[in-house]
Amino acid sequence: MLGCLATLVLLVALASPSDVVVTLSSGRGSCAVHGSFAAQVPRTVAWRVLTDYDSLGRFVRSIEASHLERQPDGRVLVRQTAVGGPFLLRRHVRVLLALELDPDRRIGFHDVLGKDFQSYVGEWRLSADSNATWVEYQLDAEPRGFLARTFCRGALRNTAQELLTQVRDEMIRRAEKESPR
Protein backbone atom coordinates (compact mmCIF):
# COMPACT_ATOMS: atom_id res chain seq x y z
CA MET A 1 0.00 0.00 0.00
CA LEU A 2 2.77 2.42 0.92
CA GLY A 3 4.53 1.65 -2.38
CA CYS A 4 1.36 2.52 -4.32
CA LEU A 5 1.03 5.79 -2.41
CA ALA A 6 4.68 6.68 -3.04
CA THR A 7 4.24 5.95 -6.75
CA LEU A 8 1.12 8.12 -6.87
CA VAL A 9 2.90 11.00 -5.13
CA LEU A 10 5.80 10.69 -7.58
CA LEU A 11 3.44 10.70 -10.58
CA VAL A 12 1.67 13.80 -9.32
CA ALA A 13 4.99 15.54 -8.64
CA LEU A 14 6.27 14.75 -12.14
CA ALA A 15 3.03 15.74 -13.87
CA SER A 16 3.16 18.93 -15.84
CA PRO A 17 0.44 21.51 -15.16
CA SER A 18 -1.57 20.29 -18.16
CA ASP A 19 -1.39 16.54 -17.41
CA VAL A 20 -4.56 14.74 -16.43
CA VAL A 21 -4.10 12.56 -13.35
CA VAL A 22 -6.69 9.86 -12.57
CA THR A 23 -6.77 7.52 -9.56
CA LEU A 24 -9.24 4.76 -8.75
CA SER A 25 -10.53 3.05 -5.65
CA SER A 26 -13.33 0.59 -5.05
CA GLY A 27 -15.53 -0.66 -2.28
CA ARG A 28 -18.22 -3.31 -2.07
CA GLY A 29 -19.88 -3.08 -5.47
CA SER A 30 -18.86 0.49 -6.12
CA CYS A 31 -16.10 2.30 -7.95
CA ALA A 32 -14.63 5.69 -7.25
CA VAL A 33 -12.49 7.88 -9.44
CA HIS A 34 -10.65 11.08 -8.67
CA GLY A 35 -9.08 13.11 -11.42
CA SER A 36 -7.45 16.48 -11.75
CA PHE A 37 -5.63 18.76 -14.11
CA ALA A 38 -4.48 22.35 -14.39
CA ALA A 39 -5.26 24.51 -17.39
CA GLN A 40 -3.83 27.93 -18.11
CA VAL A 41 -7.27 29.46 -18.50
CA PRO A 42 -9.32 31.89 -16.42
CA ARG A 43 -11.62 30.24 -13.90
CA THR A 44 -14.61 31.81 -15.68
CA VAL A 45 -13.73 29.98 -18.90
CA ALA A 46 -13.40 26.69 -17.01
CA TRP A 47 -16.79 27.27 -15.36
CA ARG A 48 -18.47 28.05 -18.69
CA VAL A 49 -17.14 24.81 -20.20
CA LEU A 50 -18.29 22.70 -17.24
CA THR A 51 -21.76 24.26 -17.26
CA ASP A 52 -22.30 24.14 -21.04
CA TYR A 53 -24.61 21.17 -20.48
CA ASP A 54 -26.45 21.30 -23.80
CA SER A 55 -23.17 21.27 -25.77
CA LEU A 56 -21.16 18.69 -23.80
CA GLY A 57 -21.60 16.06 -26.52
CA ARG A 58 -19.80 18.33 -28.96
CA PHE A 59 -16.49 18.05 -27.10
CA VAL A 60 -16.92 14.95 -24.86
CA ARG A 61 -17.10 11.97 -27.22
CA SER A 62 -18.78 9.57 -24.77
CA ILE A 63 -21.79 11.87 -24.27
CA GLU A 64 -24.51 11.26 -26.84
CA ALA A 65 -27.08 13.63 -25.32
CA SER A 66 -27.03 16.21 -22.53
CA HIS A 67 -29.85 18.62 -21.73
CA LEU A 68 -30.40 21.09 -18.93
CA GLU A 69 -33.86 20.90 -17.31
CA ARG A 70 -34.93 23.69 -14.97
CA GLN A 71 -37.66 22.54 -12.60
CA PRO A 72 -40.59 24.70 -11.39
CA ASP A 73 -39.33 24.25 -7.81
CA GLY A 74 -35.97 25.81 -8.74
CA ARG A 75 -33.97 22.60 -9.00
CA VAL A 76 -31.55 22.26 -11.89
CA LEU A 77 -31.30 18.83 -13.53
CA VAL A 78 -29.17 17.55 -16.39
CA ARG A 79 -30.40 14.55 -18.38
CA GLN A 80 -27.54 12.67 -20.04
CA THR A 81 -27.07 9.61 -22.20
CA ALA A 82 -23.53 8.33 -22.61
CA VAL A 83 -21.91 5.30 -24.14
CA GLY A 84 -19.12 3.48 -22.37
CA GLY A 85 -17.57 0.20 -21.42
CA PRO A 86 -14.69 -2.01 -22.47
CA PHE A 87 -14.19 -3.49 -25.94
CA LEU A 88 -17.38 -4.92 -27.46
CA LEU A 89 -19.30 -4.57 -24.19
CA ARG A 90 -20.01 -0.89 -24.76
CA ARG A 91 -23.45 0.14 -23.59
CA HIS A 92 -25.63 3.18 -23.15
CA VAL A 93 -26.07 4.59 -19.67
CA ARG A 94 -28.62 7.17 -18.62
CA VAL A 95 -28.53 9.56 -15.68
CA LEU A 96 -30.65 12.46 -14.51
CA LEU A 97 -28.30 14.58 -12.44
CA ALA A 98 -29.55 16.88 -9.71
CA LEU A 99 -27.05 19.73 -9.45
CA GLU A 100 -25.76 21.76 -6.52
CA LEU A 101 -24.00 24.84 -7.89
CA ASP A 102 -21.55 27.14 -6.14
CA PRO A 103 -20.71 29.42 -9.10
CA ASP A 104 -17.10 29.40 -10.30
CA ARG A 105 -16.16 26.96 -7.49
CA ARG A 106 -18.13 23.70 -7.34
CA ILE A 107 -20.70 21.59 -9.16
CA GLY A 108 -22.07 18.76 -7.04
CA PHE A 109 -24.25 16.15 -8.72
CA HIS A 110 -26.14 12.93 -8.02
CA ASP A 111 -28.32 10.70 -10.17
CA VAL A 112 -32.03 10.82 -9.34
CA LEU A 113 -33.10 8.54 -12.21
CA GLY A 114 -31.60 5.35 -10.75
CA LYS A 115 -31.93 3.39 -13.99
CA ASP A 116 -28.33 2.30 -14.56
CA PHE A 117 -26.81 3.08 -11.15
CA GLN A 118 -27.70 2.23 -7.57
CA SER A 119 -25.67 5.29 -6.64
CA TYR A 120 -23.93 7.94 -8.74
CA VAL A 121 -22.57 10.91 -6.78
CA GLY A 122 -19.78 13.30 -7.64
CA GLU A 123 -18.47 16.81 -8.01
CA TRP A 124 -16.32 19.16 -10.01
CA ARG A 125 -14.20 21.67 -8.04
CA LEU A 126 -12.37 24.70 -9.40
CA SER A 127 -9.60 26.70 -7.80
CA ALA A 128 -7.24 29.19 -9.37
CA ASP A 129 -3.93 30.86 -8.81
CA SER A 130 -2.08 33.41 -10.92
CA ASN A 131 -0.89 30.73 -13.37
CA ALA A 132 -3.75 28.30 -13.88
CA THR A 133 -7.15 27.01 -12.96
CA TRP A 134 -7.06 23.68 -11.14
CA VAL A 135 -9.92 21.32 -11.89
CA GLU A 136 -10.78 18.35 -9.69
CA TYR A 137 -13.33 15.67 -10.52
CA GLN A 138 -14.65 13.01 -8.20
CA LEU A 139 -17.23 10.30 -8.85
CA ASP A 140 -18.48 7.44 -6.69
CA ALA A 141 -20.61 5.07 -8.76
CA GLU A 142 -22.35 1.80 -8.03
CA PRO A 143 -23.66 0.36 -11.31
CA ARG A 144 -26.69 -1.90 -11.44
CA GLY A 145 -25.99 -5.45 -12.59
CA PHE A 146 -23.16 -7.88 -12.02
CA LEU A 147 -21.51 -7.42 -15.41
CA ALA A 148 -21.47 -3.63 -15.10
CA ARG A 149 -19.91 -3.87 -11.63
CA THR A 150 -17.32 -6.36 -12.90
CA PHE A 151 -16.00 -3.96 -15.52
CA CYS A 152 -16.58 -0.79 -13.53
CA ARG A 153 -12.97 0.00 -12.60
CA GLY A 154 -11.46 -0.35 -16.06
CA ALA A 155 -14.30 1.42 -17.81
CA LEU A 156 -14.35 4.21 -15.23
CA ARG A 157 -10.61 4.81 -15.50
CA ASN A 158 -10.68 5.07 -19.29
CA THR A 159 -13.86 7.14 -19.36
CA ALA A 160 -12.59 9.56 -16.69
CA GLN A 161 -9.22 9.97 -18.43
CA GLU A 162 -10.93 10.75 -21.73
CA LEU A 163 -13.54 13.03 -20.11
CA LEU A 164 -10.96 15.11 -18.27
CA THR A 165 -8.65 15.35 -21.28
CA GLN A 166 -11.48 16.44 -23.56
CA VAL A 167 -12.82 18.97 -21.03
CA ARG A 168 -9.32 20.41 -20.50
CA ASP A 169 -8.77 20.68 -24.25
CA GLU A 170 -12.10 22.51 -24.67
CA MET A 171 -11.17 24.94 -21.89
CA ILE A 172 -7.88 25.71 -23.62
CA ARG A 173 -9.56 26.05 -27.02
CA ARG A 174 -12.14 28.52 -25.67
CA ALA A 175 -9.55 30.53 -23.75
CA GLU A 176 -7.40 30.85 -26.89
CA LYS A 177 -10.46 31.89 -28.90
CA GLU A 178 -11.37 34.57 -26.32
CA SER A 179 -7.88 35.98 -25.77
CA PRO A 180 -7.00 39.22 -27.57
CA ARG A 181 -4.41 38.82 -30.27
XYZ file of N, CA and C in Angstrom:
543
model
N 0.829 -1.192 0.000
C 0.000 0.000 0.000
C 0.871 1.251 0.000
N 1.902 1.262 0.837
C 2.774 2.420 0.917
C 3.497 2.641 -0.407
N 3.875 1.537 -1.077
C 4.526 1.645 -2.379
C 3.624 2.293 -3.411
N 2.333 1.923 -3.397
C 1.364 2.525 -4.324
C 1.219 4.014 -4.054
N 1.176 4.379 -2.776
C 1.034 5.785 -2.409
C 2.263 6.573 -2.846
N 3.452 6.009 -2.636
C 4.681 6.684 -3.041
C 4.719 6.864 -4.558
N 4.281 5.848 -5.299
C 4.240 5.947 -6.753
C 3.273 7.038 -7.188
N 2.106 7.098 -6.545
C 1.118 8.121 -6.875
C 1.672 9.517 -6.602
N 2.318 9.701 -5.464
C 2.898 11.002 -5.127
C 3.958 11.385 -6.156
N 4.778 10.422 -6.576
C 5.800 10.686 -7.579
C 5.163 11.083 -8.912
N 4.117 10.369 -9.330
C 3.442 10.698 -10.581
C 2.857 12.102 -10.547
N 2.244 12.461 -9.445
C 1.670 13.801 -9.319
C 2.773 14.852 -9.342
N 3.882 14.588 -8.684
C 4.988 15.542 -8.641
C 5.609 15.736 -10.026
N 5.667 14.662 -10.820
C 6.267 14.746 -12.141
C 5.307 15.276 -13.198
N 4.033 15.308 -12.895
C 3.033 15.735 -13.874
C 3.208 17.213 -14.192
N 3.127 17.520 -15.460
C 3.164 18.931 -15.840
C 1.802 19.543 -15.541
N 1.706 20.871 -15.505
C 0.438 21.506 -15.161
C -0.731 21.095 -16.051
N -0.470 20.634 -17.275
C -1.571 20.286 -18.161
C -1.911 18.796 -18.144
N -1.134 17.973 -17.439
C -1.390 16.537 -17.414
C -2.650 16.216 -16.629
N -3.387 15.246 -17.129
C -4.563 14.742 -16.435
C -4.117 13.568 -15.573
N -4.441 13.623 -14.288
C -4.097 12.556 -13.350
C -5.395 11.917 -12.883
N -5.491 10.587 -12.979
C -6.693 9.856 -12.570
C -6.289 8.732 -11.634
N -6.988 8.627 -10.494
C -6.769 7.521 -9.562
C -8.107 6.846 -9.293
N -8.041 5.558 -8.994
C -9.239 4.756 -8.751
C -9.205 4.128 -7.381
N -10.387 3.877 -6.849
C -10.530 3.053 -5.649
C -11.863 2.339 -5.774
N -12.058 1.310 -4.976
C -13.331 0.595 -5.046
C -13.703 0.072 -3.675
N -14.987 -0.094 -3.503
C -15.534 -0.660 -2.276
C -16.426 -1.823 -2.652
N -17.304 -2.207 -1.776
C -18.220 -3.307 -2.071
C -19.206 -2.889 -3.156
N -18.961 -3.340 -4.376
C -19.880 -3.083 -5.469
C -19.799 -1.706 -6.081
N -18.934 -0.859 -5.572
C -18.863 0.495 -6.125
C -17.457 0.803 -6.623
N -17.376 1.820 -7.423
C -16.099 2.300 -7.955
C -16.011 3.794 -7.694
N -14.830 4.255 -7.453
C -14.628 5.686 -7.245
C -13.446 6.132 -8.093
N -13.570 7.313 -8.641
C -12.494 7.882 -9.436
C -12.269 9.315 -8.968
N -11.020 9.696 -8.951
C -10.648 11.076 -8.665
C -9.685 11.485 -9.766
N -9.956 12.624 -10.364
C -9.084 13.112 -11.415
C -8.845 14.596 -11.260
N -7.750 15.054 -11.830
C -7.448 16.478 -11.748
C -6.530 16.882 -12.891
N -6.553 18.170 -13.151
C -5.627 18.765 -14.106
C -5.583 20.263 -13.854
N -4.580 20.890 -14.410
C -4.485 22.347 -14.392
C -4.509 22.821 -15.834
N -5.213 23.914 -16.056
C -5.262 24.509 -17.389
C -4.972 25.996 -17.253
N -4.169 26.503 -18.145
C -3.834 27.926 -18.106
C -4.955 28.724 -18.765
N -6.079 28.744 -18.048
C -7.272 29.461 -18.499
C -7.868 30.183 -17.300
N -8.618 31.254 -17.533
C -9.322 31.890 -16.418
C -10.378 30.942 -15.834
N -10.622 31.082 -14.554
C -11.623 30.245 -13.898
C -12.991 30.399 -14.564
N -13.305 31.593 -15.036
C -14.607 31.815 -15.678
C -14.763 30.984 -16.949
N -13.687 30.818 -17.696
C -13.734 29.976 -18.898
C -13.950 28.521 -18.491
N -13.231 28.066 -17.488
C -13.399 26.690 -17.008
C -14.841 26.450 -16.573
N -15.406 27.403 -15.836
C -16.792 27.269 -15.364
C -17.771 27.196 -16.538
N -17.561 28.058 -17.535
C -18.466 28.050 -18.693
C -18.415 26.721 -19.434
N -17.247 26.121 -19.539
C -17.144 24.813 -20.199
C -17.886 23.755 -19.387
N -17.653 23.719 -18.081
C -18.290 22.701 -17.239
C -19.806 22.845 -17.190
N -20.308 24.044 -17.354
C -21.756 24.265 -17.264
C -22.420 24.424 -18.633
N -21.727 24.091 -19.686
C -22.297 24.142 -21.038
C -22.995 22.809 -21.321
N -23.981 22.497 -20.495
C -24.609 21.172 -20.481
C -25.172 20.759 -21.832
N -25.821 21.664 -22.531
C -26.451 21.300 -23.798
C -25.444 21.060 -24.921
N -24.193 21.453 -24.732
C -23.168 21.271 -25.771
C -22.092 20.262 -25.388
N -22.218 19.612 -24.246
C -21.163 18.691 -23.798
C -20.831 17.625 -24.836
N -21.838 17.109 -25.526
C -21.602 16.064 -26.521
C -20.761 16.522 -27.696
N -20.630 17.815 -27.878
C -19.801 18.334 -28.962
C -18.313 18.133 -28.682
N -17.917 18.178 -27.408
C -16.489 18.049 -27.098
C -16.153 16.884 -26.172
N -17.153 16.181 -25.641
C -16.924 14.954 -24.864
C -17.522 13.810 -25.674
N -16.656 12.986 -26.268
C -17.102 11.973 -27.222
C -18.042 10.928 -26.638
N -17.929 10.617 -25.347
C -18.776 9.569 -24.771
C -20.208 10.040 -24.520
N -20.453 11.338 -24.547
C -21.793 11.866 -24.271
C -22.572 11.985 -25.576
N -23.660 11.213 -25.652
C -24.513 11.260 -26.840
C -25.577 12.347 -26.732
N -26.063 12.593 -25.521
C -27.079 13.630 -25.316
C -26.909 14.211 -23.922
N -27.110 15.520 -23.814
C -27.030 16.209 -22.531
C -27.923 17.436 -22.611
N -28.895 17.508 -21.693
C -29.853 18.618 -21.733
C -30.142 19.125 -20.334
N -30.065 20.426 -20.188
C -30.399 21.090 -18.931
C -31.916 21.160 -18.793
N -32.424 20.828 -17.598
C -33.861 20.898 -17.314
C -34.054 21.691 -16.029
N -34.624 22.879 -16.151
C -34.928 23.694 -14.967
C -36.310 23.309 -14.470
N -36.406 22.988 -13.191
C -37.663 22.544 -12.600
C -38.437 23.727 -12.018
N -39.774 23.620 -11.964
C -40.589 24.697 -11.386
C -40.215 25.027 -9.939
N -39.701 24.015 -9.217
C -39.332 24.248 -7.815
C -37.934 24.852 -7.665
N -37.284 25.181 -8.793
C -35.969 25.809 -8.742
C -34.803 24.846 -8.903
N -35.066 23.553 -8.825
C -33.970 22.596 -9.004
C -33.460 22.641 -10.439
N -32.180 22.331 -10.577
C -31.554 22.256 -11.890
C -31.131 20.809 -12.099
N -31.622 20.214 -13.197
C -31.299 18.829 -13.530
C -30.633 18.789 -14.895
N -29.770 17.792 -15.087
C -29.169 17.553 -16.392
C -29.432 16.097 -16.753
N -30.109 15.895 -17.882
C -30.400 14.547 -18.379
C -29.318 14.191 -19.395
N -28.630 13.061 -19.144
C -27.540 12.669 -20.037
C -27.656 11.208 -20.448
N -27.245 10.957 -21.689
C -27.065 9.606 -22.200
C -25.630 9.529 -22.685
N -24.935 8.513 -22.218
C -23.533 8.334 -22.610
C -23.332 6.889 -23.031
N -22.265 6.656 -23.750
C -21.909 5.300 -24.141
C -20.539 5.017 -23.551
N -20.397 3.829 -22.979
C -19.121 3.485 -22.371
C -19.004 2.002 -22.131
N -17.826 1.604 -21.723
C -17.569 0.204 -21.422
C -16.386 -0.299 -22.214
N -15.874 -1.460 -21.816
C -14.689 -2.007 -22.471
C -15.023 -2.786 -23.745
N -14.173 -2.672 -24.730
C -14.194 -3.485 -25.944
C -15.572 -3.520 -26.591
N -16.087 -4.731 -26.810
C -17.377 -4.916 -27.459
C -18.535 -4.822 -26.482
N -18.253 -4.633 -25.208
C -19.298 -4.573 -24.193
C -19.772 -3.142 -23.948
N -19.587 -2.289 -24.910
C -20.014 -0.893 -24.759
C -21.531 -0.841 -24.656
N -22.008 0.018 -23.769
C -23.455 0.137 -23.587
C -23.828 1.577 -23.276
N -25.096 1.852 -23.457
C -25.628 3.176 -23.147
C -25.979 3.237 -21.668
N -25.665 4.348 -21.055
C -26.070 4.590 -19.669
C -26.805 5.919 -19.618
N -27.799 5.973 -18.752
C -28.621 7.167 -18.615
C -28.612 7.635 -17.170
N -28.467 8.939 -17.012
C -28.532 9.556 -15.682
C -29.361 10.830 -15.778
N -29.978 11.173 -14.673
C -30.646 12.460 -14.509
C -30.006 13.077 -13.275
N -29.135 14.035 -13.509
C -28.304 14.580 -12.445
C -28.945 15.799 -11.797
N -29.156 15.717 -10.500
C -29.554 16.882 -9.714
C -28.273 17.629 -9.372
N -28.261 18.929 -9.621
C -27.046 19.725 -9.449
C -27.117 20.602 -8.210
N -25.956 20.788 -7.594
C -25.758 21.764 -6.517
C -24.639 22.679 -7.005
N -24.962 23.922 -7.282
C -24.000 24.840 -7.886
C -23.510 25.885 -6.900
N -22.200 26.032 -6.835
C -21.549 27.136 -6.141
C -20.730 27.834 -7.233
N -21.292 28.854 -7.884
C -20.710 29.421 -9.098
C -19.204 29.683 -9.027
N -18.540 29.264 -10.102
C -17.096 29.396 -10.300
C -16.267 28.586 -9.305
N -16.900 27.737 -8.495
C -16.160 26.962 -7.495
C -16.479 25.466 -7.515
N -17.776 25.111 -7.541
C -18.133 23.704 -7.345
C -19.447 23.369 -8.039
N -19.472 22.179 -8.638
C -20.700 21.587 -9.159
C -20.822 20.212 -8.509
N -21.779 20.063 -7.615
C -22.074 18.757 -7.042
C -23.196 18.129 -7.847
N -23.198 16.805 -7.952
C -24.253 16.146 -8.716
C -24.530 14.754 -8.159
N -25.780 14.311 -8.330
C -26.141 12.930 -8.017
C -27.299 12.515 -8.916
N -27.305 11.238 -9.266
C -28.319 10.701 -10.166
C -29.620 10.478 -9.414
N -30.708 11.028 -9.938
C -32.026 10.820 -9.336
C -32.880 9.884 -10.187
N -32.370 9.459 -11.340
C -33.100 8.541 -12.208
C -33.011 7.110 -11.688
N -31.802 6.680 -11.317
C -31.604 5.351 -10.746
C -31.782 4.202 -11.716
N -31.725 4.449 -13.005
C -31.931 3.389 -13.993
C -30.708 2.487 -14.147
N -29.551 3.078 -14.311
C -28.335 2.300 -14.557
C -27.392 2.244 -13.362
N -27.682 3.029 -12.326
C -26.813 3.078 -11.151
C -27.633 3.011 -9.875
N -27.135 2.213 -8.928
C -27.699 2.234 -7.572
C -27.377 3.582 -6.936
N -26.148 4.025 -7.190
C -25.672 5.288 -6.644
C -24.702 5.904 -7.645
N -24.793 7.212 -7.815
C -23.928 7.941 -8.740
C -23.824 9.360 -8.194
N -22.730 9.646 -7.503
C -22.567 10.908 -6.782
C -21.176 11.457 -7.078
N -21.096 12.742 -7.371
C -19.783 13.303 -7.641
C -19.767 14.812 -7.586
N -18.622 15.356 -7.988
C -18.474 16.806 -8.014
C -17.309 17.213 -8.895
N -17.404 18.445 -9.362
C -16.317 19.161 -10.010
C -15.952 20.300 -9.070
N -14.660 20.541 -8.864
C -14.203 21.672 -8.041
C -13.190 22.481 -8.843
N -13.304 23.792 -8.731
C -12.375 24.703 -9.396
C -11.655 25.550 -8.367
N -10.374 25.736 -8.578
C -9.599 26.700 -7.799
C -8.593 27.317 -8.766
N -8.141 28.500 -8.447
C -7.245 29.186 -9.374
C -6.137 29.890 -8.618
N -5.002 30.002 -9.291
C -3.933 30.861 -8.809
C -3.544 31.762 -9.978
N -2.446 32.449 -9.873
C -2.079 33.406 -10.925
C -1.655 32.725 -12.225
N -1.372 31.424 -12.178
C -0.885 30.726 -13.366
C -1.912 29.848 -14.055
N -2.865 29.306 -13.295
C -3.746 28.297 -13.883
C -5.016 28.127 -13.055
N -5.964 27.456 -13.667
C -7.153 27.005 -12.959
C -6.995 25.509 -12.735
N -7.172 25.091 -11.503
C -7.063 23.683 -11.135
C -8.462 23.091 -11.106
N -8.620 21.983 -11.779
C -9.915 21.319 -11.888
C -9.803 19.946 -11.243
N -10.714 19.667 -10.322
C -10.778 18.350 -9.685
C -12.131 17.731 -9.983
N -12.114 16.427 -10.218
C -13.332 15.672 -10.522
C -13.358 14.456 -9.620
N -14.505 14.193 -9.044
C -14.654 13.011 -8.200
C -15.997 12.371 -8.510
N -15.996 11.043 -8.609
C -17.229 10.302 -8.851
C -17.188 9.002 -8.068
N -18.259 8.732 -7.334
C -18.480 7.439 -6.686
C -19.699 6.839 -7.359
N -19.522 5.681 -7.996
C -20.612 5.069 -8.755
C -20.772 3.607 -8.372
N -22.018 3.201 -8.254
C -22.347 1.796 -8.033
C -23.324 1.383 -9.126
N -22.795 0.751 -10.191
C -23.659 0.364 -11.306
C -24.627 -0.752 -10.905
N -25.744 -0.794 -11.605
C -26.688 -1.897 -11.439
C -26.211 -3.052 -12.310
N -26.326 -4.266 -11.809
C -25.989 -5.446 -12.595
C -24.575 -5.936 -12.349
N -24.443 -7.241 -12.305
C -23.158 -7.884 -12.015
C -22.107 -7.544 -13.067
N -22.468 -7.655 -14.342
C -21.508 -7.416 -15.415
C -20.991 -5.982 -15.384
N -21.888 -5.042 -15.176
C -21.474 -3.634 -15.102
C -20.523 -3.406 -13.934
N -20.807 -4.024 -12.785
C -19.912 -3.869 -11.625
C -18.565 -4.528 -11.884
N -18.561 -5.650 -12.616
C -17.320 -6.365 -12.901
C -16.350 -5.499 -13.697
N -16.861 -4.763 -14.655
C -15.999 -3.964 -15.522
C -15.916 -2.500 -15.104
N -16.472 -2.180 -13.968
C -16.579 -0.788 -13.534
C -15.225 -0.082 -13.470
N -14.253 -0.684 -12.815
C -12.972 -0.002 -12.602
C -12.282 0.364 -13.910
N -12.139 -0.614 -14.793
C -11.456 -0.354 -16.059
C -12.187 0.664 -16.913
N -13.496 0.499 -16.997
C -14.295 1.423 -17.807
C -14.257 2.822 -17.209
N -14.342 2.903 -15.892
C -14.355 4.209 -15.234
C -13.023 4.932 -15.411
N -11.922 4.196 -15.311
C -10.606 4.815 -15.497
C -10.491 5.406 -16.904
N -10.809 4.596 -17.911
C -10.683 5.072 -19.292
C -11.629 6.228 -19.573
N -12.869 6.094 -19.123
C -13.856 7.145 -19.358
C -13.454 8.445 -18.673
N -12.991 8.358 -17.428
C -12.586 9.562 -16.692
C -11.377 10.221 -17.345
N -10.412 9.423 -17.766
C -9.222 9.969 -18.428
C -9.624 10.727 -19.694
N -10.481 10.105 -20.500
C -10.934 10.753 -21.732
C -11.764 11.998 -21.430
N -12.690 11.891 -20.477
C -13.537 13.026 -20.106
C -12.694 14.223 -19.695
N -11.769 14.002 -18.778
C -10.963 15.112 -18.266
C -10.068 15.704 -19.352
N -9.498 14.858 -20.190
C -8.654 15.347 -21.279
C -9.465 16.192 -22.253
N -10.650 15.718 -22.606
C -11.485 16.442 -23.560
C -12.011 17.751 -22.967
N -12.366 17.742 -21.692
C -12.819 18.967 -21.025
C -11.671 19.975 -20.949
N -10.488 19.509 -20.558
C -9.321 20.405 -20.501
C -9.031 21.020 -21.872
N -9.051 20.184 -22.908
C -8.766 20.680 -24.252
C -9.790 21.727 -24.698
N -11.064 21.522 -24.323
C -12.096 22.508 -24.671
C -11.877 23.812 -23.915
N -11.457 23.724 -22.658
C -11.168 24.940 -21.890
C -10.055 25.736 -22.562
N -9.015 25.045 -22.965
C -7.883 25.710 -23.616
C -8.317 26.308 -24.953
N -9.087 25.555 -25.721
C -9.562 26.047 -27.018
C -10.381 27.331 -26.851
N -11.295 27.330 -25.877
C -12.138 28.518 -25.669
C -11.329 29.702 -25.150
N -10.373 29.433 -24.272
C -9.546 30.531 -23.750
C -8.724 31.161 -24.871
N -8.179 30.326 -25.763
C -7.404 30.853 -26.889
C -8.291 31.661 -27.827
N -9.511 31.200 -28.021
C -10.458 31.894 -28.898
C -10.854 33.256 -28.322
N -10.949 33.333 -26.982
C -11.370 34.568 -26.316
C -10.235 35.558 -26.086
N -8.992 35.082 -26.106
C -7.879 35.978 -25.766
C -7.617 36.963 -26.903
N -7.308 38.217 -26.540
C -7.005 39.222 -27.569
C -5.691 38.873 -28.255
N -5.627 39.174 -29.511
C -4.415 38.817 -30.271
C -3.556 40.011 -30.512
